[in-house]
Short mmCIF file of C-alpha atoms in Angstrom, two decimals:
data_model
loop_
_atom_site.label_atom_id
_atom_site.label_comp_id
_atom_site.label_asym_id
_atom_site.label_seq_id
_atom_site.Cartn_x
_atom_site.Cartn_y
_atom_site.Cartn_z
CA MET A 1 -248.33 -144.14 -79.52
CA PHE A 2 -245.52 -142.13 -78.32
CA GLU A 3 -246.80 -138.77 -79.69
CA ALA A 4 -250.62 -139.41 -78.56
CA ASP A 5 -251.96 -139.29 -75.07
CA MET A 6 -251.61 -143.12 -74.37
CA LYS A 7 -249.76 -145.08 -71.54
CA GLU A 8 -247.16 -145.90 -74.20
CA ARG A 9 -245.95 -142.13 -74.03
CA LYS A 10 -245.31 -142.27 -70.42
CA GLU A 11 -243.69 -145.53 -70.43
CA GLY A 12 -241.52 -145.08 -73.41
CA THR A 13 -242.19 -148.40 -74.55
CA VAL A 14 -244.27 -150.52 -76.68
CA LYS A 15 -245.34 -154.06 -75.87
CA LEU A 16 -245.99 -155.94 -78.79
CA GLU A 17 -248.34 -159.16 -78.19
CA ASP A 18 -248.63 -162.14 -80.56
CA VAL A 19 -246.14 -161.20 -83.25
CA ASP A 20 -243.27 -163.14 -84.50
CA VAL A 21 -240.14 -161.79 -82.89
CA VAL A 22 -237.85 -162.98 -85.94
CA ALA A 23 -240.12 -161.19 -88.23
CA VAL A 24 -240.10 -157.89 -85.93
CA LYS A 25 -236.34 -157.96 -86.14
CA ALA A 26 -236.05 -158.40 -89.68
CA LEU A 27 -238.18 -155.15 -90.33
CA VAL A 28 -236.09 -153.46 -87.80
CA ASP A 29 -233.26 -154.41 -89.78
CA TYR A 30 -234.75 -153.51 -92.77
CA VAL A 31 -235.72 -149.86 -91.71
CA TYR A 32 -231.86 -149.17 -91.01
CA SER A 33 -230.38 -151.33 -93.76
CA GLY A 34 -232.71 -151.25 -96.79
CA ILE A 35 -232.27 -155.04 -96.94
CA ILE A 36 -234.63 -157.93 -96.12
CA THR A 37 -234.58 -161.59 -97.23
CA LEU A 38 -237.83 -163.38 -97.78
CA THR A 39 -238.08 -166.93 -97.71
CA GLU A 40 -241.21 -169.46 -97.66
CA ASN A 41 -240.36 -170.11 -94.01
CA ASN A 42 -240.60 -166.46 -92.84
CA VAL A 43 -242.77 -164.59 -95.58
CA GLU A 44 -246.02 -165.26 -93.67
CA ALA A 45 -245.06 -163.75 -90.44
CA ILE A 46 -243.36 -160.92 -92.34
CA LEU A 47 -246.28 -160.07 -94.12
CA SER A 48 -248.39 -159.95 -90.62
CA VAL A 49 -245.81 -157.57 -89.10
CA SER A 50 -245.04 -155.46 -92.18
CA ASP A 51 -248.90 -154.76 -92.26
CA LEU A 52 -248.91 -153.86 -88.55
CA PHE A 53 -246.01 -151.56 -88.97
CA GLN A 54 -247.55 -150.30 -92.31
CA ILE A 55 -244.52 -150.82 -94.24
CA VAL A 56 -246.17 -151.07 -97.57
CA TRP A 57 -243.19 -152.24 -100.02
CA VAL A 58 -242.30 -155.05 -97.86
CA LYS A 59 -245.67 -156.08 -97.50
CA GLU A 60 -246.16 -156.05 -101.33
CA GLN A 61 -242.97 -158.05 -101.89
CA CYS A 62 -244.59 -160.66 -99.22
CA VAL A 63 -247.73 -160.64 -101.31
CA GLN A 64 -246.05 -161.15 -104.77
CA LEU A 65 -243.81 -164.13 -103.16
CA LEU A 66 -246.90 -165.94 -101.44
CA LYS A 67 -248.94 -165.46 -105.01
CA ASN A 68 -246.18 -167.23 -106.96
CA ASN A 69 -245.92 -170.27 -104.37
CA VAL A 70 -249.54 -171.00 -103.50
CA ASN A 71 -249.73 -174.91 -103.20
CA ARG A 72 -251.86 -177.64 -101.61
CA LYS A 73 -250.22 -177.44 -98.23
CA ASN A 74 -250.59 -173.48 -97.75
CA CYS A 75 -253.55 -172.47 -99.89
CA PHE A 76 -256.26 -172.24 -96.90
CA ARG A 77 -253.67 -170.61 -94.64
CA VAL A 78 -252.63 -167.99 -97.31
CA ARG A 79 -256.25 -167.34 -98.16
CA LYS A 80 -257.10 -166.72 -94.32
CA LEU A 81 -253.79 -164.53 -93.92
CA ALA A 82 -254.98 -162.60 -97.14
CA ASP A 83 -258.33 -161.79 -95.42
CA MET A 84 -256.71 -160.73 -92.15
CA HIS A 85 -254.34 -158.37 -93.90
CA SER A 86 -256.72 -157.15 -96.66
CA CYS A 87 -254.71 -158.47 -99.36
CA LYS A 88 -257.45 -158.91 -102.33
CA GLU A 89 -255.18 -159.72 -105.08
CA LEU A 90 -253.65 -162.90 -102.68
CA HIS A 91 -256.90 -163.87 -101.72
CA ASP A 92 -258.23 -164.23 -105.10
CA VAL A 93 -255.21 -166.10 -106.26
CA SER A 94 -255.54 -168.59 -103.31
CA HIS A 95 -259.24 -169.17 -103.65
CA LYS A 96 -259.06 -169.75 -107.24
CA TYR A 97 -256.39 -172.54 -106.58
CA ILE A 98 -258.77 -174.03 -103.84
CA LEU A 99 -261.55 -173.95 -106.40
CA ASP A 100 -259.18 -175.32 -109.31
CA HIS A 101 -257.99 -178.16 -106.97
CA LEU A 102 -260.67 -179.10 -104.88
CA ASP A 103 -260.40 -182.71 -105.70
CA ASP A 104 -256.89 -182.90 -104.61
CA LEU A 105 -257.58 -181.17 -101.35
CA ILE A 106 -260.57 -183.16 -99.96
CA ALA A 107 -258.55 -184.71 -97.34
CA GLU A 108 -256.51 -181.82 -96.29
CA GLU A 109 -256.65 -181.07 -92.60
CA ASP A 110 -257.04 -177.25 -93.27
CA LEU A 111 -260.35 -177.89 -95.36
CA LEU A 112 -261.81 -180.20 -92.75
CA LEU A 113 -261.16 -177.63 -90.07
CA LEU A 114 -263.30 -174.79 -91.92
CA SER A 115 -266.14 -173.49 -90.43
CA PHE A 116 -269.76 -174.40 -91.70
CA GLU A 117 -270.10 -170.94 -93.11
CA GLU A 118 -266.63 -171.39 -94.99
CA THR A 119 -267.25 -174.73 -96.40
CA LYS A 120 -270.96 -173.96 -97.67
CA GLU A 121 -269.37 -170.94 -99.26
CA LEU A 122 -266.84 -173.11 -101.07
CA ILE A 123 -269.37 -175.60 -102.17
CA LYS A 124 -271.71 -172.97 -103.65
CA ASP A 125 -269.16 -170.77 -105.19
CA GLU A 126 -270.48 -170.38 -108.68
CA GLU A 127 -266.75 -170.22 -110.21
CA ARG A 128 -266.46 -173.80 -109.78
CA VAL A 129 -267.07 -175.32 -113.38
CA ILE A 130 -270.21 -177.44 -113.89
CA LYS A 131 -268.02 -180.63 -113.99
CA SER A 132 -266.96 -180.39 -110.45
CA GLU A 133 -269.97 -181.55 -108.40
CA ASP A 134 -268.52 -184.48 -107.33
CA SER A 135 -265.65 -182.86 -105.86
CA ALA A 136 -268.37 -180.49 -103.93
CA TYR A 137 -270.16 -183.59 -102.81
CA LYS A 138 -266.76 -185.22 -101.58
CA THR A 139 -265.82 -181.86 -99.81
CA ALA A 140 -269.28 -181.91 -97.92
CA ILE A 141 -269.46 -185.55 -96.79
CA ASN A 142 -265.74 -185.38 -95.60
CA TRP A 143 -266.31 -182.34 -93.69
CA VAL A 144 -269.26 -183.66 -91.92
CA LYS A 145 -267.68 -187.15 -91.15
CA HIS A 146 -264.59 -185.07 -89.65
CA ASP A 147 -266.77 -184.11 -86.45
CA LEU A 148 -269.96 -186.34 -87.33
CA GLU A 149 -271.63 -185.61 -83.74
CA LYS A 150 -271.46 -182.01 -84.18
CA ARG A 151 -271.82 -181.47 -88.11
CA LYS A 152 -274.68 -184.10 -89.07
CA ASP A 153 -277.23 -181.73 -88.54
CA GLN A 154 -275.77 -179.38 -91.25
CA LEU A 155 -275.41 -182.22 -94.01
CA ALA A 156 -278.80 -181.25 -95.75
CA GLU A 157 -277.82 -177.68 -96.10
CA LEU A 158 -274.57 -178.26 -97.68
CA MET A 159 -276.19 -181.06 -99.81
CA SER A 160 -278.87 -178.43 -100.97
CA GLN A 161 -275.77 -176.30 -102.44
CA ILE A 162 -274.83 -179.20 -104.70
CA ARG A 163 -276.33 -179.65 -108.45
CA LEU A 164 -277.14 -183.20 -108.08
CA PRO A 165 -278.95 -183.84 -111.13
CA ILE A 166 -275.53 -183.02 -113.21
CA VAL A 167 -273.31 -185.55 -111.40
CA SER A 168 -272.58 -188.37 -113.65
CA THR A 169 -274.65 -191.36 -113.20
CA GLU A 170 -271.99 -193.68 -112.13
CA PHE A 171 -270.82 -191.46 -109.32
CA LEU A 172 -274.38 -190.74 -108.28
CA THR A 173 -275.39 -194.43 -107.89
CA ASN A 174 -271.86 -195.92 -106.64
CA HIS A 175 -270.98 -193.14 -104.29
CA ILE A 176 -273.83 -190.61 -103.25
CA VAL A 177 -276.92 -193.01 -103.06
CA ALA A 178 -274.87 -195.50 -101.20
CA GLU A 179 -274.06 -193.15 -98.47
CA PRO A 180 -275.92 -194.26 -95.45
CA LEU A 181 -275.82 -190.74 -93.83
CA LEU A 182 -277.92 -189.30 -96.86
CA ARG A 183 -280.51 -192.12 -96.66
CA GLN A 184 -280.86 -191.51 -92.95
CA ASP A 185 -281.61 -187.92 -93.47
CA HIS A 186 -285.08 -186.98 -94.64
CA LYS A 187 -284.05 -183.89 -96.46
CA CYS A 188 -281.16 -185.63 -98.11
CA SER A 189 -283.01 -188.64 -99.14
CA GLN A 190 -285.49 -186.08 -101.15
CA PHE A 191 -282.46 -184.88 -102.96
CA LEU A 192 -281.62 -188.27 -103.83
CA ILE A 193 -284.99 -188.93 -105.34
CA GLU A 194 -284.83 -185.92 -107.46
CA ALA A 195 -281.36 -186.59 -108.76
CA LEU A 196 -282.29 -189.92 -109.52
CA ASN A 197 -285.32 -188.96 -111.21
CA SER A 198 -283.45 -186.50 -113.28
CA GLN A 199 -281.05 -189.22 -114.23
CA LEU A 200 -283.95 -191.61 -115.29
CA THR A 201 -284.95 -188.55 -117.53
CA ARG A 202 -281.69 -188.27 -119.13
CA VAL A 203 -281.25 -192.10 -119.73
CA THR A 204 -284.75 -191.79 -121.51
CA GLU A 205 -283.72 -188.64 -123.44
CA ARG A 206 -280.34 -190.48 -124.63
CA ASN A 207 -282.44 -193.19 -126.11
CA ASP A 208 -284.90 -190.93 -128.07
CA SER A 209 -284.10 -189.49 -131.35
CA PHE A 210 -284.16 -185.73 -131.56
CA HIS A 211 -284.94 -183.58 -134.33
CA VAL A 212 -284.55 -179.93 -134.59
CA PHE A 213 -287.15 -177.95 -136.75
CA LEU A 214 -285.75 -174.97 -138.40
CA VAL A 215 -288.58 -172.62 -139.74
CA GLY A 216 -288.58 -169.39 -141.68
CA GLY A 217 -285.61 -167.03 -141.53
CA THR A 218 -283.80 -164.61 -144.32
CA ARG A 219 -281.27 -164.22 -146.54
CA ASP A 220 -281.11 -160.54 -146.71
CA CYS A 221 -282.65 -159.27 -143.43
CA VAL A 222 -285.61 -157.83 -145.93
CA MET A 223 -287.63 -160.66 -147.07
CA GLY A 224 -288.47 -163.82 -145.24
CA THR A 225 -288.79 -167.35 -146.25
CA LYS A 226 -291.46 -169.77 -145.79
CA GLU A 227 -288.98 -172.66 -146.13
CA CYS A 228 -288.56 -175.45 -143.34
CA LYS A 229 -285.95 -177.95 -142.57
CA VAL A 230 -285.36 -180.69 -139.91
CA TYR A 231 -282.00 -181.50 -138.60
CA ASP A 232 -281.79 -184.99 -137.05
CA ILE A 233 -279.22 -184.96 -134.45
CA SER A 234 -278.64 -188.54 -134.03
CA LYS A 235 -277.99 -189.45 -137.87
CA LYS A 236 -276.61 -185.86 -138.51
CA LYS A 237 -278.63 -185.63 -141.39
CA LEU A 238 -280.66 -182.54 -142.73
CA PHE A 239 -284.10 -182.78 -144.35
CA SER A 240 -286.84 -180.64 -146.24
CA ILE A 241 -290.25 -180.63 -145.01
CA SER A 242 -293.22 -178.72 -146.02
CA SER A 243 -293.24 -174.96 -146.25
CA MET A 244 -295.20 -172.75 -144.08
CA ASN A 245 -298.32 -170.73 -145.20
CA GLU A 246 -296.39 -167.46 -145.40
CA ASP A 247 -292.95 -165.89 -145.57
CA ARG A 248 -291.61 -165.14 -142.00
CA PHE A 249 -288.09 -163.98 -140.27
CA ASN A 250 -287.48 -162.90 -136.85
CA ASN A 251 -290.25 -165.44 -136.12
CA SER A 252 -290.15 -167.80 -132.88
CA ALA A 253 -291.00 -171.51 -132.52
CA ALA A 254 -291.57 -173.95 -129.79
CA SER A 255 -292.98 -177.60 -129.56
CA LEU A 256 -296.09 -178.52 -127.77
CA ASN A 257 -297.77 -181.95 -127.66
CA GLY A 258 -296.05 -183.25 -130.62
CA ALA A 259 -296.67 -180.32 -133.05
CA ILE A 260 -294.34 -177.48 -134.01
CA TYR A 261 -295.64 -174.00 -133.63
CA SER A 262 -294.15 -170.82 -135.78
CA VAL A 263 -295.40 -167.45 -134.42
CA GLY A 264 -295.26 -164.06 -135.61
CA GLY A 265 -291.99 -162.29 -137.31
CA TYR A 266 -291.65 -159.79 -140.10
CA ASN A 267 -292.12 -159.69 -143.68
CA ASN A 268 -292.68 -156.43 -145.14
CA GLY A 269 -294.31 -155.42 -141.81
CA LEU A 270 -294.76 -157.02 -138.31
CA LEU A 271 -296.97 -160.40 -138.53
CA ASN A 272 -299.35 -161.47 -135.91
CA THR A 273 -300.07 -164.80 -137.68
CA ALA A 274 -299.38 -168.11 -136.29
CA GLU A 275 -299.26 -171.60 -137.60
CA TYR A 276 -298.49 -175.12 -136.49
CA TYR A 277 -296.96 -178.42 -138.24
CA ASP A 278 -298.40 -181.71 -137.68
CA PRO A 279 -295.68 -184.24 -138.36
CA VAL A 280 -298.09 -186.95 -138.88
CA SER A 281 -300.03 -185.22 -141.68
CA GLU A 282 -296.84 -183.25 -142.54
CA ARG A 283 -298.80 -180.07 -143.16
CA TRP A 284 -298.85 -176.58 -141.89
CA SER A 285 -302.33 -175.06 -140.62
CA TYR A 286 -303.12 -171.66 -139.40
CA ILE A 287 -304.21 -170.97 -135.75
CA ALA A 288 -305.76 -167.88 -134.47
CA PRO A 289 -303.67 -164.61 -134.81
CA MET A 290 -301.81 -163.04 -131.76
CA ASN A 291 -303.49 -159.71 -130.42
CA TYR A 292 -299.97 -158.03 -131.37
CA GLY A 293 -297.69 -158.29 -134.19
CA ARG A 294 -294.06 -159.09 -132.87
CA ARG A 295 -290.62 -159.83 -134.05
CA GLY A 296 -287.51 -160.93 -132.50
CA PHE A 297 -289.52 -162.24 -129.00
CA GLY A 298 -289.39 -164.85 -126.73
CA MET A 299 -291.38 -168.11 -126.79
CA CYS A 300 -291.88 -171.13 -124.57
CA THR A 301 -294.32 -173.52 -123.42
CA TYR A 302 -295.55 -174.24 -119.84
CA ASN A 303 -298.45 -176.32 -118.75
CA ASP A 304 -299.70 -176.93 -122.35
CA LEU A 305 -299.84 -173.29 -122.84
CA ILE A 306 -297.68 -171.25 -125.40
CA TYR A 307 -296.24 -167.86 -124.18
CA VAL A 308 -295.15 -165.21 -126.32
CA VAL A 309 -292.99 -162.58 -124.61
CA GLY A 310 -291.85 -159.02 -125.80
CA GLY A 311 -290.13 -158.43 -129.10
CA TRP A 312 -288.66 -155.47 -130.78
CA TRP A 313 -289.98 -152.31 -128.85
CA ASN A 314 -292.76 -154.29 -127.78
CA SER A 315 -293.31 -155.32 -123.66
CA THR A 316 -296.59 -157.18 -124.28
CA VAL A 317 -296.99 -160.86 -123.13
CA GLU A 318 -299.52 -163.50 -124.59
CA SER A 319 -300.48 -166.87 -123.78
CA TYR A 320 -301.98 -169.45 -126.18
CA ASN A 321 -304.26 -172.37 -125.52
CA PRO A 322 -304.40 -174.88 -128.38
CA SER A 323 -307.62 -176.53 -126.82
CA THR A 324 -309.80 -173.57 -127.21
CA ASN A 325 -307.41 -171.70 -130.09
CA LYS A 326 -307.64 -168.32 -128.20
CA TRP A 327 -304.72 -165.82 -127.17
CA HIS A 328 -304.98 -164.06 -123.76
CA LEU A 329 -303.05 -161.14 -122.70
CA CYS A 330 -300.89 -161.34 -119.68
CA GLN A 331 -298.97 -158.91 -117.79
CA ALA A 332 -296.57 -157.05 -119.65
CA ILE A 333 -292.66 -157.00 -118.97
CA PRO A 334 -291.86 -154.17 -116.62
CA GLY A 335 -290.20 -151.00 -118.41
CA THR A 336 -289.70 -150.92 -121.98
CA ASN A 337 -288.38 -153.50 -124.12
CA GLU A 338 -285.85 -151.76 -126.39
CA GLY A 339 -284.65 -155.03 -128.33
CA PHE A 340 -285.02 -158.71 -128.89
CA ASN A 341 -286.25 -160.98 -126.13
CA ARG A 342 -285.75 -164.47 -125.41
CA ALA A 343 -287.52 -166.90 -123.17
CA THR A 344 -287.23 -169.84 -121.35
CA VAL A 345 -288.78 -172.28 -118.51
CA ALA A 346 -287.29 -173.09 -115.05
CA GLU A 347 -288.91 -174.57 -111.75
CA ASN A 348 -292.35 -173.28 -112.65
CA SER A 349 -291.26 -169.79 -114.01
CA ILE A 350 -290.65 -168.29 -117.38
CA TYR A 351 -287.36 -166.21 -117.52
CA SER A 352 -287.26 -163.58 -119.93
CA LEU A 353 -283.72 -162.02 -121.08
CA THR A 354 -284.57 -158.56 -123.23
CA ARG A 355 -282.45 -155.50 -123.90
CA VAL A 356 -283.90 -152.47 -122.11
CA THR A 357 -283.54 -148.86 -122.35
CA ASN A 358 -280.06 -148.53 -120.53
CA GLY A 359 -278.45 -150.66 -123.07
CA ASN A 360 -277.99 -153.77 -120.83
CA ASN A 361 -279.91 -157.00 -121.05
CA ALA A 362 -282.33 -157.52 -118.08
CA LEU A 363 -283.43 -160.82 -116.96
CA PHE A 364 -287.18 -161.01 -115.80
CA ARG A 365 -289.20 -163.79 -113.95
CA PHE A 366 -292.90 -164.39 -114.63
CA ASP A 367 -294.81 -166.83 -112.34
CA PRO A 368 -297.95 -168.07 -114.41
CA ARG A 369 -299.47 -169.14 -111.16
CA ASP A 370 -299.84 -165.46 -109.95
CA GLY A 371 -299.34 -163.77 -113.36
CA LYS A 372 -296.83 -161.17 -112.24
CA TRP A 373 -293.33 -160.23 -113.49
CA CYS A 374 -290.31 -159.44 -111.24
CA ASN A 375 -287.01 -158.15 -111.94
CA VAL A 376 -284.24 -160.64 -111.19
CA ASN A 377 -280.94 -158.91 -112.61
CA GLU A 378 -279.16 -157.70 -115.58
CA ILE A 379 -276.30 -158.67 -117.76
CA GLN A 380 -273.68 -155.54 -118.16
CA GLU A 381 -273.48 -156.07 -121.82
CA THR A 382 -274.57 -154.51 -124.88
CA SER A 383 -275.19 -157.27 -127.08
CA ASN A 384 -278.63 -157.94 -127.56
CA ARG A 385 -278.24 -161.24 -129.52
CA TYR A 386 -278.47 -163.73 -126.88
CA ARG A 387 -280.38 -167.02 -127.21
CA LEU A 388 -281.77 -168.35 -123.85
CA VAL A 389 -282.29 -172.14 -123.01
CA CYS A 390 -282.62 -173.89 -119.84
CA TYR A 391 -281.11 -177.26 -118.10
CA ASP A 392 -282.37 -178.16 -114.67
CA ARG A 393 -282.03 -174.81 -112.67
CA THR A 394 -279.22 -173.41 -114.96
CA LEU A 395 -280.00 -170.80 -117.66
CA PHE A 396 -277.61 -170.60 -120.57
CA ALA A 397 -277.31 -167.28 -122.61
CA MET A 398 -275.23 -167.75 -125.53
CA GLY A 399 -274.49 -164.45 -127.71
CA ARG A 400 -272.28 -163.74 -130.58
CA ASP A 401 -269.57 -162.35 -128.46
CA ASP A 402 -270.02 -164.13 -125.17
CA CYS A 403 -271.80 -166.78 -123.52
CA LYS A 404 -272.94 -166.84 -119.79
CA TRP A 405 -274.96 -169.18 -117.23
CA LEU A 406 -276.87 -168.51 -114.32
CA ASP A 407 -277.81 -171.01 -111.70
CA ILE A 408 -281.25 -169.60 -110.40
CA ARG A 409 -280.43 -170.38 -106.81
CA VAL A 410 -277.37 -168.25 -106.67
CA ASN A 411 -278.66 -165.56 -109.34
CA LYS A 412 -275.54 -164.37 -110.54
CA TRP A 413 -274.52 -164.46 -114.41
CA GLU A 414 -271.01 -166.26 -114.80
CA SER A 415 -268.82 -166.48 -118.07
CA MET A 416 -268.85 -169.78 -120.01
CA PRO A 417 -266.86 -170.92 -122.76
CA HIS A 418 -267.40 -168.96 -125.84
CA MET A 419 -268.80 -170.57 -129.16
CA LEU A 420 -266.10 -171.74 -131.52
CA SER A 421 -267.82 -169.85 -134.16
CA ASN A 422 -268.36 -165.87 -134.27
CA ARG A 423 -271.94 -166.23 -135.45
CA TYR A 424 -275.16 -164.09 -135.13
CA GLY A 425 -278.72 -164.72 -136.19
CA PHE A 426 -278.33 -168.35 -135.12
CA SER A 427 -280.91 -170.48 -133.26
CA ALA A 428 -280.00 -172.46 -129.94
CA VAL A 429 -281.79 -175.59 -128.69
CA ILE A 430 -281.47 -177.99 -125.63
CA ALA A 431 -281.78 -181.56 -126.24
CA ALA A 432 -281.05 -184.14 -123.27
CA LYS A 433 -277.98 -182.67 -121.67
CA ASP A 434 -276.63 -180.67 -124.54
CA ILE A 435 -277.00 -177.29 -126.24
CA TYR A 436 -276.98 -177.20 -129.85
CA VAL A 437 -276.25 -174.12 -132.09
CA LEU A 438 -277.20 -174.23 -135.70
CA GLY A 439 -277.31 -171.45 -138.17
CA GLY A 440 -276.44 -168.02 -138.35
CA GLU A 441 -274.20 -165.76 -140.42
CA GLU A 442 -270.53 -164.30 -139.75
CA GLU A 443 -270.11 -160.61 -139.75
CA PRO A 444 -268.95 -158.49 -141.72
CA SER A 445 -269.13 -160.91 -144.76
CA SER A 446 -272.79 -162.01 -143.99
CA GLN A 447 -271.90 -165.55 -145.06
CA PHE A 448 -273.82 -168.24 -143.63
CA ILE A 449 -272.21 -170.30 -141.08
CA THR A 450 -273.41 -173.77 -141.76
CA SER A 451 -271.81 -176.04 -139.12
CA VAL A 452 -273.52 -177.35 -135.82
CA GLU A 453 -272.00 -176.77 -132.60
CA ARG A 454 -272.74 -178.86 -129.42
CA PHE A 455 -272.00 -177.48 -126.05
CA SER A 456 -271.82 -180.32 -123.49
CA ILE A 457 -273.26 -179.16 -120.00
CA LEU A 458 -271.26 -181.89 -118.36
CA SER A 459 -267.95 -181.27 -119.75
CA ASN A 460 -268.18 -177.85 -119.97
CA GLU A 461 -267.01 -177.51 -123.64
CA TRP A 462 -267.88 -176.69 -127.15
CA THR A 463 -267.29 -178.90 -130.18
CA ILE A 464 -268.30 -178.62 -134.06
CA ILE A 465 -270.20 -181.83 -134.25
CA ASP A 466 -271.25 -181.73 -137.99
CA PRO A 467 -270.46 -179.38 -140.90
CA ILE A 468 -273.48 -180.51 -142.58
CA GLY A 469 -274.19 -177.06 -144.69
CA ILE A 470 -277.19 -175.63 -142.74
CA GLU A 471 -278.34 -172.34 -144.29
CA HIS A 472 -280.68 -170.88 -141.64
CA CYS A 473 -280.47 -167.05 -140.29
CA HIS A 474 -283.10 -165.21 -138.07
CA GLY A 475 -285.63 -167.92 -137.95
CA GLY A 476 -287.17 -170.10 -135.64
CA ALA A 477 -286.05 -173.48 -134.07
CA ALA A 478 -287.72 -176.26 -131.74
CA VAL A 479 -287.09 -179.74 -130.97
CA LEU A 480 -288.98 -182.78 -131.04
CA SER A 481 -288.28 -186.37 -129.99
CA GLY A 482 -289.56 -189.38 -131.70
CA ASP A 483 -289.25 -191.77 -134.91
CA PHE A 484 -290.29 -189.59 -137.89
CA ASP A 485 -289.47 -190.51 -141.76
CA PHE A 486 -288.80 -187.42 -143.30
CA ASN A 487 -287.39 -189.05 -146.57
#
């Protein structure tokens, strides 16, 4: 200022406004002595002034002290300070503290004084673990009630960011449904109806008996097998059932209207054949073949149709109608599909995860109503061995090296806990609110991994539930619920 053509040059003085006098004196003393004392009482003020004076070393020491002392009383203030002075590491540390301790911060004045946008960003932050939805709800409702007249119109927008279907039944019924503000708001009441319907579905599912059909596979990645087995989740028993009509591996499977369909695969060449298993007659029967042979492809069901998506160096898509026994070509996946493909259904759309030519795994979305694909995003990873399942509005991608999940409303992949076994060639299915991983091999020994792992979506953790001895690799898997006698 003294060197530029500014009024301070003429006056010979600089007037500092809105700065802490004690902090300024401490920094002036530091400039002459090289000594400064930082405490919890002065560190925030000294950080602000050191940033203003561009005294980098002091600013760095302030950041380090604050990072080590983030707590319930100062976390929001520290995060705001970090934003004001472009301290990314400090912001990340304080923000993570807030997310990790949200339930303890709900009544804090600093949280209640956040702006609407800040509160919304906090609630929808994808770094929150799934099991903290009750904390997100309590944050939203407390924030609105703190200034009800001004904030009540923003309640629905905040509630739309909360994954109500995965809140525990007890908390939903005893706290959320009982809240008058939600029942009085039309949009919020619709959210409650959706959540209750989801909870009723989950109760029905818990009372069902789930069976995982494991069809085909290989022992040497050269020859397939026609063997089929069924794993009873509730009884933790493994049964053999009738073999398919032909050997196949890298095939895919799906259940539709009480039947199991096994399609495509490889055995001395690509297979376009398809067959289905009737649990009542206990027999496999051929259906019409696909237009294209394919292996390592995605398969799912939607509106009583079966969809097969992509495959190894294959971007074609087909749908099968059991009532007419005919396959129909759909719009192909955009670009070139270089590797294996997986598919699942979420909210009236088919999601396809596939390895593309740049080495990443691209996620595409297909709307069966208009028959068009669109690019959603990519996983910046080289693994092409993901398995893809869906629960509510969340996609789960399980791979040998890592696991990720994506809320389709947020459209950003986030890390989730790794499986307990480093397996590849495994199958993954979803039953009720849990993901089950079965079969596969370990590298480099190529030994079968015979245990069953379960991922609880509500508690966000993996457990090995059964060392039953399943030898299944590179085959198809699908779930049926009901009472069957496989003895």
